[in-house]
CSV table of C-alpha atoms in Angstrom, one decimal:
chain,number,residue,atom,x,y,z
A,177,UNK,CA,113.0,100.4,70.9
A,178,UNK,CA,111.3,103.3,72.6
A,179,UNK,CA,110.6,107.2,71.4
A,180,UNK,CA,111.1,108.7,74.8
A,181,UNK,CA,110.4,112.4,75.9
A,182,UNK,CA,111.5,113.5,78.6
A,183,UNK,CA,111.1,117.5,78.2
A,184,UNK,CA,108.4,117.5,79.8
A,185,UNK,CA,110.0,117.4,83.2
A,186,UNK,CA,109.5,121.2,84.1
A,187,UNK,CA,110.5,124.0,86.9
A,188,UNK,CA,109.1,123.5,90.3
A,189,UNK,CA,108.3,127.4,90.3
A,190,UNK,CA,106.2,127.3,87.3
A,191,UNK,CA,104.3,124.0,88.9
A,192,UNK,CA,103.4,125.6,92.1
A,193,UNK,CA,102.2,129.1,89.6
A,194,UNK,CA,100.2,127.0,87.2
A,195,UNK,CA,102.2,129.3,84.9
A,196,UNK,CA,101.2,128.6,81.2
A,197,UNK,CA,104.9,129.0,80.2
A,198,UNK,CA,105.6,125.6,81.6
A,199,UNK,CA,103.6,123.7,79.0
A,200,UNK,CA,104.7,125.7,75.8
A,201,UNK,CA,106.9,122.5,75.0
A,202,UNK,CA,103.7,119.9,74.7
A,203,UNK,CA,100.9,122.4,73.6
A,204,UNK,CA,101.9,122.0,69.6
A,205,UNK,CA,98.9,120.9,67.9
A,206,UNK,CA,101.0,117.5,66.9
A,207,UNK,CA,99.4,114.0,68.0
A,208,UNK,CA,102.7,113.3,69.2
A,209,UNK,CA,102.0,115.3,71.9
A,210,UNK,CA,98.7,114.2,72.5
A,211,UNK,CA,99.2,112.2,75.8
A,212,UNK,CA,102.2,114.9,77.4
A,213,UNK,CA,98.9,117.7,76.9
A,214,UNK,CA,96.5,115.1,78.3
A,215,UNK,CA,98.4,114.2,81.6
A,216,UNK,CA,100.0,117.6,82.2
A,217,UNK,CA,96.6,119.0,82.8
A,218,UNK,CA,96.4,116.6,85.5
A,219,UNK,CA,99.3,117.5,87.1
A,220,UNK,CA,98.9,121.8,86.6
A,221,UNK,CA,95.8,121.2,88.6
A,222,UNK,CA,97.9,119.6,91.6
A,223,UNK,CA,95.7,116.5,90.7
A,224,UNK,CA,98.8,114.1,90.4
A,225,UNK,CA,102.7,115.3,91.2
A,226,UNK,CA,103.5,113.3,88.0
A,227,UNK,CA,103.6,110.5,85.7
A,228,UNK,CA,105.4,108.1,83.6
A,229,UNK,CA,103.3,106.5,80.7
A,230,UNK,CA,103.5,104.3,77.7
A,231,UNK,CA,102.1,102.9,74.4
A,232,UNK,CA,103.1,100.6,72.4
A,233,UNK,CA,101.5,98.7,69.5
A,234,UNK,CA,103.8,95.6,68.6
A,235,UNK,CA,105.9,96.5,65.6
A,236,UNK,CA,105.9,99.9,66.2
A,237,UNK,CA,108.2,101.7,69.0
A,238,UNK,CA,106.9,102.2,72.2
A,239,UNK,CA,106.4,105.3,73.2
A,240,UNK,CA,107.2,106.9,76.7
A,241,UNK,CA,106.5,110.1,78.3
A,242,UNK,CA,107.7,111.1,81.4
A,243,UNK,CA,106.6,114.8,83.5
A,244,UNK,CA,106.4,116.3,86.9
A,245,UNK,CA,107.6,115.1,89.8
A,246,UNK,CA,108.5,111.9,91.7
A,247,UNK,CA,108.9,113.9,94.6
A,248,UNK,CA,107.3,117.6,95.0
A,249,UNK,CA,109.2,118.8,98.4
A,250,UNK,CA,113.1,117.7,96.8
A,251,UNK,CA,111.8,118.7,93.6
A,252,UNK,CA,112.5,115.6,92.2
A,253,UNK,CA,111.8,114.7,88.6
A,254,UNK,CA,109.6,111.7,87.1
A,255,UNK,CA,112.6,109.5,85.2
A,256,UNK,CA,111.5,106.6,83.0
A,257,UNK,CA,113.5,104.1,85.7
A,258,UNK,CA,111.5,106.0,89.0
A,259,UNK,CA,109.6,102.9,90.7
A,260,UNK,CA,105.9,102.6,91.5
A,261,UNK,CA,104.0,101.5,93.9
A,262,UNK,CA,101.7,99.0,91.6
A,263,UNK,CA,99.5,97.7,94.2
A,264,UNK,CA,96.6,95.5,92.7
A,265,UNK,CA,98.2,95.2,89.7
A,266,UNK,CA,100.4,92.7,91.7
A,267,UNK,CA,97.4,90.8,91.1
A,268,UNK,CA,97.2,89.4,87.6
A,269,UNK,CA,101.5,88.9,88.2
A,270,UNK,CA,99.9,86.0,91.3
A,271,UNK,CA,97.6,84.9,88.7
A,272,UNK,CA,100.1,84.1,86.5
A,273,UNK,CA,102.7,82.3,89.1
A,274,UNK,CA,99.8,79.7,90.0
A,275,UNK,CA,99.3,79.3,85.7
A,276,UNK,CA,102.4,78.7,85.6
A,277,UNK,CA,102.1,75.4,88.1
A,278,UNK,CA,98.9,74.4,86.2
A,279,UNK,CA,100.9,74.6,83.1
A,280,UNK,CA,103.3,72.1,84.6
A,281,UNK,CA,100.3,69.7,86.0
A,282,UNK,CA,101.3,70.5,89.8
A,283,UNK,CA,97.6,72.1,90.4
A,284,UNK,CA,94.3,73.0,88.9
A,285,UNK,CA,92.0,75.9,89.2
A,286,UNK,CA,89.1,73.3,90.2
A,287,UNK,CA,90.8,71.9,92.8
A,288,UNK,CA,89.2,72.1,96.4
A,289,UNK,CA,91.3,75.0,97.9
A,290,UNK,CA,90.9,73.1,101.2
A,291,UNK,CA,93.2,70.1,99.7
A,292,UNK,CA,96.2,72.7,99.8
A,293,UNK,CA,95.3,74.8,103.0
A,294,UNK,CA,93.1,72.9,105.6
A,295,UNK,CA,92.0,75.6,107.1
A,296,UNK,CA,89.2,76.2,104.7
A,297,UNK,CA,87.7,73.0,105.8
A,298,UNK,CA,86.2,75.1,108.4
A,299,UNK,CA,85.1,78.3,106.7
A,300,UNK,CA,81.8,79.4,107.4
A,301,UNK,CA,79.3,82.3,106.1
A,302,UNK,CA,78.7,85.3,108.5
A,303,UNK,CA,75.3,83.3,109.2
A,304,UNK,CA,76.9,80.3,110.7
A,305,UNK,CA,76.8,78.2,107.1
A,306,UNK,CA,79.6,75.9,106.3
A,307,UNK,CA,81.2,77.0,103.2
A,308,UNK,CA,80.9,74.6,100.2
A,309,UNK,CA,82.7,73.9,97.3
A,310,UNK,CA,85.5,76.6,97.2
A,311,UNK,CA,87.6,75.7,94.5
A,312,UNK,CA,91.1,78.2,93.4
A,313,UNK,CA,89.2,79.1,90.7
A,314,UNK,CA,86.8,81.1,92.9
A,315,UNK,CA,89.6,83.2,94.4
A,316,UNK,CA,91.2,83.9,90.9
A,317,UNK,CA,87.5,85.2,90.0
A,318,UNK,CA,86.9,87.2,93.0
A,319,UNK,CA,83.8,84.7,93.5
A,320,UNK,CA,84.8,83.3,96.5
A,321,UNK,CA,83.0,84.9,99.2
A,322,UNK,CA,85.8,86.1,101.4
A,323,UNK,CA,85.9,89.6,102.3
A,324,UNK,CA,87.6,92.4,103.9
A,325,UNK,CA,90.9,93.9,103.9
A,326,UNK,CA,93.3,92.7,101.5
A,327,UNK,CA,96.4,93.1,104.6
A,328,UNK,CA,99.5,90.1,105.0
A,329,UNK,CA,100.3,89.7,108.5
A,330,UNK,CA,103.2,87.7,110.0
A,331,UNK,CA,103.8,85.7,106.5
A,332,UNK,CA,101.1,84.4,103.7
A,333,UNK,CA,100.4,81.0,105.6
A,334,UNK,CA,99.3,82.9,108.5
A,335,UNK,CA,97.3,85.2,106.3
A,336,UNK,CA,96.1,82.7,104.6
A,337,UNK,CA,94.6,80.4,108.0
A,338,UNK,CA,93.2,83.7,109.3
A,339,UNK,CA,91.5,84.6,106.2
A,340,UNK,CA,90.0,80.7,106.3
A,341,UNK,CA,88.5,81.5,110.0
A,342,UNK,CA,87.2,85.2,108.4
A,343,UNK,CA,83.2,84.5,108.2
A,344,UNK,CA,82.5,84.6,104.4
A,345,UNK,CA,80.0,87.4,103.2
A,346,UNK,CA,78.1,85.0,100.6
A,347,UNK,CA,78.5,81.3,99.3
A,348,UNK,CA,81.0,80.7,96.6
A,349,UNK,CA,79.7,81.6,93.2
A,350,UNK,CA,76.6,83.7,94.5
A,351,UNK,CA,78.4,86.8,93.1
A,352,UNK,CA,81.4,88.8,92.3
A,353,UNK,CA,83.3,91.1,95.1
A,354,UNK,CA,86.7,92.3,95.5
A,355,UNK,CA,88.5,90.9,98.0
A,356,UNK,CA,92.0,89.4,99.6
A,357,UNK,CA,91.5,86.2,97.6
A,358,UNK,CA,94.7,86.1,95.7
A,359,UNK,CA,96.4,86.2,98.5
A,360,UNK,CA,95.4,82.9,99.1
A,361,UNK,CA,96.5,81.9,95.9
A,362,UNK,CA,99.7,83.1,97.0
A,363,UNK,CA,99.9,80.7,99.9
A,364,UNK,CA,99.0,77.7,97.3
A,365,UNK,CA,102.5,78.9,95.0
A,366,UNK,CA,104.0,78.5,98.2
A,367,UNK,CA,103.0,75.5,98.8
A,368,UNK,CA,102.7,73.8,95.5
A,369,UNK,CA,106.2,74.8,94.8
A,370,UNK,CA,107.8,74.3,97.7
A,371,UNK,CA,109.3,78.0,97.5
A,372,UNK,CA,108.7,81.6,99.4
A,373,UNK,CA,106.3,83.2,97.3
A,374,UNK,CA,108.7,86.0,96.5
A,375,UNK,CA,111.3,83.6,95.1
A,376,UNK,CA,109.2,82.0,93.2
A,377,UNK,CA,108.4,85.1,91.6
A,378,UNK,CA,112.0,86.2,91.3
A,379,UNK,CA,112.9,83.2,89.5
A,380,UNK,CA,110.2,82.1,87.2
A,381,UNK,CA,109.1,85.4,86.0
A,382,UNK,CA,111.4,88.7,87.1
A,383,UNK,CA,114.5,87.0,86.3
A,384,UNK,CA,114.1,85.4,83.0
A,385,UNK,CA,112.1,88.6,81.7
A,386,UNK,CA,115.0,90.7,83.1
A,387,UNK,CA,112.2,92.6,85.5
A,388,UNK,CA,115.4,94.0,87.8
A,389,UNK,CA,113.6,96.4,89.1
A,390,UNK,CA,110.0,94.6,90.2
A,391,UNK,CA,110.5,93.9,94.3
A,392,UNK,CA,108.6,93.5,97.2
A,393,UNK,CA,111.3,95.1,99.0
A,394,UNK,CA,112.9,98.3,98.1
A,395,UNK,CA,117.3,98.1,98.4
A,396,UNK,CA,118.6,101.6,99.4
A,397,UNK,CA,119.4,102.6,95.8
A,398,UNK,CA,115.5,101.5,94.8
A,399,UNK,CA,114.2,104.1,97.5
A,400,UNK,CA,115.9,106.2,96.3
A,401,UNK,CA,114.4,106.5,92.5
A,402,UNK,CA,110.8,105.3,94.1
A,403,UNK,CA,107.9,107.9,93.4
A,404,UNK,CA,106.7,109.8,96.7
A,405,UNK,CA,103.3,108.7,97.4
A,406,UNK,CA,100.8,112.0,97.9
A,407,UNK,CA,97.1,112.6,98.7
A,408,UNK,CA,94.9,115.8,97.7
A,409,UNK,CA,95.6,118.2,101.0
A,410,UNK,CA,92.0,118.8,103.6
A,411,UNK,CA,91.0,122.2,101.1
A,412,UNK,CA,91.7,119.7,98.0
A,413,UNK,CA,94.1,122.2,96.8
A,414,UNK,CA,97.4,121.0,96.8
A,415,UNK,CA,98.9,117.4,97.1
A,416,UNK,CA,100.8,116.4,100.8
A,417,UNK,CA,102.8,113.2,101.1
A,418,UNK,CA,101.6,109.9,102.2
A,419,UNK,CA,102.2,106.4,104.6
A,420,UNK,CA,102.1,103.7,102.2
A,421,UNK,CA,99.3,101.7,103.2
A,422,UNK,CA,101.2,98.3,105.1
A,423,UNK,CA,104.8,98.0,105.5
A,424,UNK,CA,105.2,97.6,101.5
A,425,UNK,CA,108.6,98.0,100.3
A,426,UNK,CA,110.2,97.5,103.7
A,427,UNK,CA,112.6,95.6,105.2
A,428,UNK,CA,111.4,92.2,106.4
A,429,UNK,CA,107.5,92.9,105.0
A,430,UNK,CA,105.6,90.0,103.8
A,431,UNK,CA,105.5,89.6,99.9
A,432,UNK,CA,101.4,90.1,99.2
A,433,UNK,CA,100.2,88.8,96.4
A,434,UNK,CA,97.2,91.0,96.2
A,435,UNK,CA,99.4,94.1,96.0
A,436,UNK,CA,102.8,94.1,97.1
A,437,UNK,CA,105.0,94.8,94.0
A,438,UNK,CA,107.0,98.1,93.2
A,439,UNK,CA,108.2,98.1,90.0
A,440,UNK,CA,108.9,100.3,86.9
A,441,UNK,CA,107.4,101.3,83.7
A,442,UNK,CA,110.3,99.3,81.2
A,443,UNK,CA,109.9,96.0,83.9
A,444,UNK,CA,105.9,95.8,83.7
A,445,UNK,CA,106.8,96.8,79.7
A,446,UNK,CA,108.4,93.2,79.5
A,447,UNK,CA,105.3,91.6,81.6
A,448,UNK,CA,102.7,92.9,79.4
A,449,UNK,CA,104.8,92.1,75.7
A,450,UNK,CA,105.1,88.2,77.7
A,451,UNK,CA,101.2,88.0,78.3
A,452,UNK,CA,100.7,89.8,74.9
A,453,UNK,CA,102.9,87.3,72.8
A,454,UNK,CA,101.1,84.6,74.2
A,455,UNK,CA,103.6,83.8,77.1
A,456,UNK,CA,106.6,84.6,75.5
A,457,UNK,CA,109.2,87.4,75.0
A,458,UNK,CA,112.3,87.1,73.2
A,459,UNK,CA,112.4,83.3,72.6
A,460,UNK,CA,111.9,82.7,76.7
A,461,UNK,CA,108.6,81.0,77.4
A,462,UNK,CA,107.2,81.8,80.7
A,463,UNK,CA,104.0,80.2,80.6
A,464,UNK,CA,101.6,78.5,78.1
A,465,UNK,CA,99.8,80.2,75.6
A,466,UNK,CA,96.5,78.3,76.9
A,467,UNK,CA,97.1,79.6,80.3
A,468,UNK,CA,97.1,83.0,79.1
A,469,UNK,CA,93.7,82.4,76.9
A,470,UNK,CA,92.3,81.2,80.1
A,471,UNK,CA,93.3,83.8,82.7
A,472,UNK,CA,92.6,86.4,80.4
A,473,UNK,CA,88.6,85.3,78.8
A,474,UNK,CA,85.5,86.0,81.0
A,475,UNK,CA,85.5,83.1,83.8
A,476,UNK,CA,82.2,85.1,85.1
A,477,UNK,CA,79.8,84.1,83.2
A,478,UNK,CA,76.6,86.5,83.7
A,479,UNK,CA,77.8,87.5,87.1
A,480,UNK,CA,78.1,91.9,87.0
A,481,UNK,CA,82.1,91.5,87.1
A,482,UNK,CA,84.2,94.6,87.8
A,483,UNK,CA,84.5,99.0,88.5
A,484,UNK,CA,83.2,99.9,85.2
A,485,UNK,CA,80.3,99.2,83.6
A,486,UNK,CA,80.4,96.4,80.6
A,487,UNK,CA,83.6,94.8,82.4
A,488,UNK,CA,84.2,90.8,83.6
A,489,UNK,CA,86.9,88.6,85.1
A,490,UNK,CA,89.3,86.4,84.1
A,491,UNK,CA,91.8,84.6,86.3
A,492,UNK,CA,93.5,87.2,88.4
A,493,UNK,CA,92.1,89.4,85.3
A,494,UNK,CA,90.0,92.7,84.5
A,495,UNK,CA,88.7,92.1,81.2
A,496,UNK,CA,86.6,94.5,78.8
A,497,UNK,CA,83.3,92.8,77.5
A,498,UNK,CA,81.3,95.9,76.4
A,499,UNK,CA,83.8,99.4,76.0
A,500,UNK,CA,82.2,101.8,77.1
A,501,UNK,CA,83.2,105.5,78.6
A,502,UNK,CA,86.5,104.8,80.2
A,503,UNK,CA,86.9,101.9,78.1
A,504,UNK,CA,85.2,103.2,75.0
A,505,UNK,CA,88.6,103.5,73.4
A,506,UNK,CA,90.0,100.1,74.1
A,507,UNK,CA,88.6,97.0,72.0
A,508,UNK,CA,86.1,93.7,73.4
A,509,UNK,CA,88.5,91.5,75.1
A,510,UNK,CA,90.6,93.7,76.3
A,511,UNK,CA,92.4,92.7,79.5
A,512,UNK,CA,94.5,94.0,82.8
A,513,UNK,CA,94.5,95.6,86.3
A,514,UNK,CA,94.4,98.5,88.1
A,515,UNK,CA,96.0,99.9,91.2
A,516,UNK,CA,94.7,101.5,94.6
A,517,UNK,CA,97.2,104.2,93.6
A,518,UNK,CA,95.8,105.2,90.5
A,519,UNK,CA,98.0,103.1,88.0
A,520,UNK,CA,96.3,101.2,85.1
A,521,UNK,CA,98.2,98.5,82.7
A,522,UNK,CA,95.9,97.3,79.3
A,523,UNK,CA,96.5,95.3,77.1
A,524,UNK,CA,94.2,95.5,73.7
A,525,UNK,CA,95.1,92.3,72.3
A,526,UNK,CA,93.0,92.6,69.3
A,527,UNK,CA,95.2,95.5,68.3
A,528,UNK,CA,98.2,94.7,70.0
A,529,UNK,CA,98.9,97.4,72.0
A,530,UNK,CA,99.5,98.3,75.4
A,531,UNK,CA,99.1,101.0,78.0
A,532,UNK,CA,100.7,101.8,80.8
A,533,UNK,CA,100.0,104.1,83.3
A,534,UNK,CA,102.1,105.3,86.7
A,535,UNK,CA,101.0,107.7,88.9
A,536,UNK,CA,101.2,107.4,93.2
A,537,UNK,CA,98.1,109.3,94.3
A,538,UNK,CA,96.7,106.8,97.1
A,539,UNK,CA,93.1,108.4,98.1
A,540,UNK,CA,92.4,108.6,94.3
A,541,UNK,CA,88.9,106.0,94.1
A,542,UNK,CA,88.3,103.9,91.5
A,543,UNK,CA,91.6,104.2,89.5
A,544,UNK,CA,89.9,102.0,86.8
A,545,UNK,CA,87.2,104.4,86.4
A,546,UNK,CA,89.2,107.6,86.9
A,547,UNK,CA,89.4,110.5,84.6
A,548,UNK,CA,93.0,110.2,84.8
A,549,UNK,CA,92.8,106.9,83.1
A,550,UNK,CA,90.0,107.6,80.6
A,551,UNK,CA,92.2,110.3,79.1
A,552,UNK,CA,95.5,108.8,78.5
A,553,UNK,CA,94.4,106.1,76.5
A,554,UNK,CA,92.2,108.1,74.5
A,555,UNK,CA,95.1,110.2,74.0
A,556,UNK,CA,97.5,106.8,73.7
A,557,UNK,CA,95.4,105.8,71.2
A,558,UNK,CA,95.0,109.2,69.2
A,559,UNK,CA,98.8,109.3,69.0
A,560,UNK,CA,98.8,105.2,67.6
A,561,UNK,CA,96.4,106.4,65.4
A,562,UNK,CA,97.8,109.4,64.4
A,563,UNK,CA,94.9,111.6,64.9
């Protein structure tokens, strides 16, 4: 069930005048519209076009708000079904796929990555070192050493052998850096399963959850409802449209792991209730409920893990091990992913709730560590909490 608001989809002439007239509907001095006060001010100062958001803590009705535009120049409104590009938060959705063949005894996240992909037989360090011991579990941790743009080319096995000839910035282990790692992991679904990585995704996960919406490719009638991507104009006063960075969403693109996915607020809803309920939703197990207590616990040990400070890794996971700032609202163990467009997904499984967060603003940073973020869940949470 979901308390939905969508009033706050407003004129085009009063966004472009910043007029206060336009937020009279969600300036009330109600929590209830704590989070449609919090984002608009994002949006009146031409920081985002728009946004869809939700909350939810389980056994409660999630709550969704909806304002601004998907589109600025056809003056387009945000809808609750308007798709997003999710980038990274493809990520812990990989993670998840390769669980799911762990679950079923088919691989293991210790296993030599090299016994799946030759290729990485060969891997050296930039200075001329062999590369040893790089196990799956080092590119589900962002430990491997591989570096670089995050880019598919041609199809994941070939993205895969040219990331294996890629000279390695440190030894695996050393440390923790961001990188194209899960698109490896990609490549081993592929292989393990004998199925295209975007199938097996389709199958296993999208279909059963009834994620209709969650694509690597866009049909005509997606496009049509998918949010304009949009990046802060040369003076930094007003937002201009964007390329979407690859061919995501086309016809024919290669289905990245590390951050391919469109989707939709309602499809990564049913996602985050599956990993929340311990890898179930509505009597359909997906995957263990010991796969999702090991992707989502630290797997970093004392390694500095993470955008924001007092944050580790899981398995294809952001985790929260210390809140603090923009995760001063959220509890210890709190867990999800962020987006190179600004989108955010967390799920606070000590109070089990969830936030969701959809906005398409590509030269935005640090998404995780954005203001943007910081105050919607604050305001999420205020309205949970009734304050």
């Amino acid at each position: 069930m979901f308390l939905h608001r969508s009033s706050l989809v407003f004129c085009v002439a009063f966004w472009l005048a910043g007029s206060p007239t336009a937020h009279r509907a969600w300036a009330k001095d109600s929590p209830a519209q704590t989070v449609p006060r919090a984002m608009m001010k994002f949006v009146l100062a031409k920081e985002i076009p728009g946004y869809v958001t939700l909350s939810h803590e389980m056994g409660q009705p999630a709550a969704v708000e909806v304002g601004g535009f998907a589109n600025i120049e056809l003056e387009k409104p945000m809808r609750e079904e308007t798709l997003f590009g999710i980038m990274s938060m493809t990520k812990p959705i990989s993670a998840t796929a390769l669980m799911m063949l762990v679950d079923e005894g088919k691989v293991s996240v210790d296993d030599p990555v090299e016994k799946y992909i030759p290729a990485f037989a060969h891997a050296k360090t930039a200075s001329g070192e062999a590369v040893k011991g790089l196990t799956i579990r080092h590119l589900l941790t962002h430990t491997s050493g591989l570096g670089g743009d995050q880019g598919c080319y041609e199809s994941l096995e070939a993205t895969a052998n040219s990331l294996a000839a890629r000279p390695f910035d440190f030894q695996p282990g050393e440390r923790w850096q961001y990188g194209p790692n899960i698109n490896v992991v990609g490549r081993i679904v592929e292989i393990v399963s004998g199925q295209p990585f975007d199938q097996f995704l389709e199958e296993r996960i999208f279909s059963p959850l009834g994620m209709n919406d969650t694509t690597f490719e866009l049909s005509d009638e997606q496009r049509q409802r998918t949010a304009q991507l949009y990046h802060k104009s040369a003076e930094g006063s007003s937002l201009v449209p964007a390329e979407r960075w690859g061919n995501a969403g086309e016809p024919g693109c290669v289905a990245s792991p590390s951050g391919g996915l469109f989707s939709t607020v309602g499809d990564l809803h049913r996602f985050y209730q599956m990993i929340l309920g311990g890898g179930q939703l509505a009597g359909k197990r997906i995957i263990s409920s010991a796969a999702v207590d090991q992707m989502t616990k630290a797997q970093t040990g004392d390694l500095t893990a993470g955008f924001t400070p007092g944050s580790g890794w899981g398995l294809g996971w952001g985790l929260v091990r210390e809140p603090q700032g923009v995760t001063g609202m959220l509890s210890a163990g709190s867990f999800g992913h962020g987006g190179a467009y600004g989108t955010e997904a967390w799920i606070d499984p000590g109070k089990q709730r969830i936030f969701v967060l959809l906005i398409q603003r590509g030269d935005i940073g640090n998404a995780d560590g954005s203001d943007i973020r910081k105050d919607f869940q604050q305001a999420a949470v205020d309205e949970l909490e009734g304050r």
